[in-house]
Amino acid sequence: MPKTILITGGAGFIGSHVVRLFVTKYPEYKIVVLDKLTYAGNLENLRDIDKSPNYEFVKMDICDQDVFELFQKYKFDGVIHLAAESHVDRSITDPMAFVQTNVIGTCNLLNAAKESWKDAFEGKLFYHISTDEVYGSLEHEGFFVEETSYDPKSPYSASKASSDHFVRAYHNTYKMPVVITNCSNNYGPNQFPEKLIPLCIHNIKNNKPIPVYGKGENIRDWLYVVDHAHAIDVVFHKGKVGETYNIGGNNEWTNISLIHKLCEVMDVQLGRAAGDSAKLITFVKDRAGHDLRYAIDSSKLQKELGWEPSLQFEQGIVKTVEWYLTNEEWLNNVVSGNYTKYYDEMYGK
Ligand code: NAD
Ligand code: DAU
């Protein structure tokens, strides 16, 4: 069935991969991207598909009343909601920006969908993209499952947890058809270099110190972003209304071992002697309230909907490094302007 789908945050890292997948795989759908184009939103991420006849871009804040008119204009069948403030460190310095976009913005979008759909929800879907961080932090054993109680620890994860609760409340109260996924750390092309992997690639390339928080012993589970986009496609089309699905890469690394791996790959790609890039590793002050470990059990999604990650990390990390080295202009553009100010405030000059 042809559909008109609203994708929020489509100019960001994950959103742009989801938009590319939907625009190319479903030429019969109309894909409308709504994005405020904050520092993290970048239309360059969508340059290769922005002439497609089934794609339209609207610059808008999800907190604005204009969102209601947008729903009236396009009569969306579905919403894939990715727009968010997404960086934990920024949530520590400016929590209110996270409350505004992640909580108020999500509620505004839910209200606009509810009003537009007028409680006649047949064939509609509000798909909310969330994070594994809502479950809190694990010790060295165990995994997050869909039933794990929420225990968010940072202003970012608390704001995402709050938005998840509102989405479920609209399902419970108004019977709005919703689905939620909670995913682990993504990596790959087009990620803003405030996040660990692109930040390290950029610093290694420029022979700048690689800032490792604390002792580098925190553990994350890494998933290639295109695999996440495929999971979103599967859940959007086959997910059961009212359900939650965890998405993960089954690929845990301590930060320090991941950084060593990245240094090895960069040495090869840059033609440096083995061990050269690792000399840049610098231990810095730990993140406040730093979650020790995230690890996700995505067997529900694998068993019920048949999704699994396609790319091994060994290949994914090489592909990622190659992308940032090849797309020098993209990287240089995003680190110009406010990035330097942010970087100096975060890490010192
Ligand atoms: P990102 O920061 O790269 O992109 C966010 C996008 O949202 C940007 O294009 C930005 O301009 C837009 N945006 C921000 N505030 C907005 C507003 N008020 N109105 C409209 N647009 C706004 O984020 P990302 O890493 O691509 O994450 C996308 C979603 O996936 C987020 O909801 C995030 O919580 C979730 N998530 C991210 C990861 C990850 O590893 N990056 C993992 C799991 C879940
Ligand atoms: O788990 C999913 C989440 O993953 C998403 O919901 C978030 O949007 C996304 O930003 C990410 O959060 P993290 O805090 O895990 O990602 P980040 O890249 O900021 O950091 C990864 C790990 O590396 C974390 O333990 C902190 C550490 N780190 C990070 C930076 C930026 C460093 O040691 N040094 C750094 O300079």
mmCIF file of N, CA, C and O in Angstrom, residues 113-122 174-176:
data_model
loop_
_atom_site.group_PDB
_atom_site.id
_atom_site.type_symbol
_atom_site.label_atom_id
_atom_site.label_comp_id
_atom_site.label_asym_id
_atom_site.label_seq_id
_atom_site.Cartn_x
_atom_site.Cartn_y
_atom_site.Cartn_z
ATOM 1 N N ALA A 113 -0.306 13.936 15.903
ATOM 2 C CA ALA A 113 -0.740 12.676 15.278
ATOM 3 C C ALA A 113 -2.139 12.314 15.751
ATOM 4 O O ALA A 113 -3.011 11.945 14.953
ATOM 5 N N LYS A 114 -2.362 12.456 17.037
ATOM 6 C CA LYS A 114 -3.667 12.094 17.614
ATOM 7 C C LYS A 114 -4.774 12.960 17.005
ATOM 8 O O LYS A 114 -5.828 12.457 16.619
ATOM 9 N N GLU A 115 -4.507 14.270 16.909
ATOM 10 C CA GLU A 115 -5.530 15.165 16.352
ATOM 11 C C GLU A 115 -5.785 14.866 14.876
ATOM 12 O O GLU A 115 -6.914 14.790 14.416
ATOM 13 N N SER A 116 -4.694 14.627 14.142
ATOM 14 C CA SER A 116 -4.843 14.378 12.714
ATOM 15 C C SER A 116 -5.560 13.046 12.465
ATOM 16 O O SER A 116 -6.387 12.934 11.568
ATOM 17 N N TRP A 117 -5.237 12.066 13.284
ATOM 18 C CA TRP A 117 -5.825 10.744 13.076
ATOM 19 C C TRP A 117 -7.210 10.644 13.735
ATOM 20 O O TRP A 117 -7.931 9.669 13.537
ATOM 21 N N LYS A 118 -7.546 11.642 14.561
ATOM 22 C CA LYS A 118 -8.875 11.760 15.197
ATOM 23 C C LYS A 118 -9.348 10.437 15.813
ATOM 24 O O LYS A 118 -10.517 10.054 15.681
ATOM 25 N N ASP A 119 -8.437 9.765 16.420
ATOM 26 C CA ASP A 119 -8.729 8.493 17.095
ATOM 27 C C ASP A 119 -9.182 7.384 16.124
ATOM 28 O O ASP A 119 -9.612 6.319 16.562
ATOM 29 N N ALA A 120 -9.141 7.657 14.819
ATOM 30 C CA ALA A 120 -9.431 6.597 13.841
ATOM 31 C C ALA A 120 -8.068 6.082 13.391
ATOM 32 O O ALA A 120 -7.477 6.603 12.447
ATOM 33 N N PHE A 121 -7.595 5.099 14.113
ATOM 34 C CA PHE A 121 -6.190 4.740 14.015
ATOM 35 C C PHE A 121 -5.892 3.617 13.018
ATOM 36 O O PHE A 121 -4.754 3.211 12.887
ATOM 37 N N GLU A 122 -6.900 3.103 12.365
ATOM 38 C CA GLU A 122 -6.715 1.993 11.423
ATOM 39 C C GLU A 122 -5.630 2.342 10.378
ATOM 40 O O GLU A 122 -5.714 3.380 9.719
ATOM 41 N N TYR A 174 -5.267 6.325 24.665
ATOM 42 C CA TYR A 174 -6.055 6.697 23.467
ATOM 43 C C TYR A 174 -6.098 5.587 22.419
ATOM 44 O O TYR A 174 -6.690 5.752 21.366
ATOM 45 N N LYS A 175 -5.353 4.488 22.728
ATOM 46 C CA LYS A 175 -5.252 3.355 21.777
ATOM 47 C C LYS A 175 -4.490 3.735 20.520
ATOM 48 O O LYS A 175 -4.683 3.151 19.439
ATOM 49 N N MET A 176 -3.647 4.755 20.630
ATOM 50 C CA MET A 176 -2.831 5.106 19.463
ATOM 51 C C MET A 176 -1.910 3.933 19.129
ATOM 52 O O MET A 176 -1.286 3.357 20.022
#
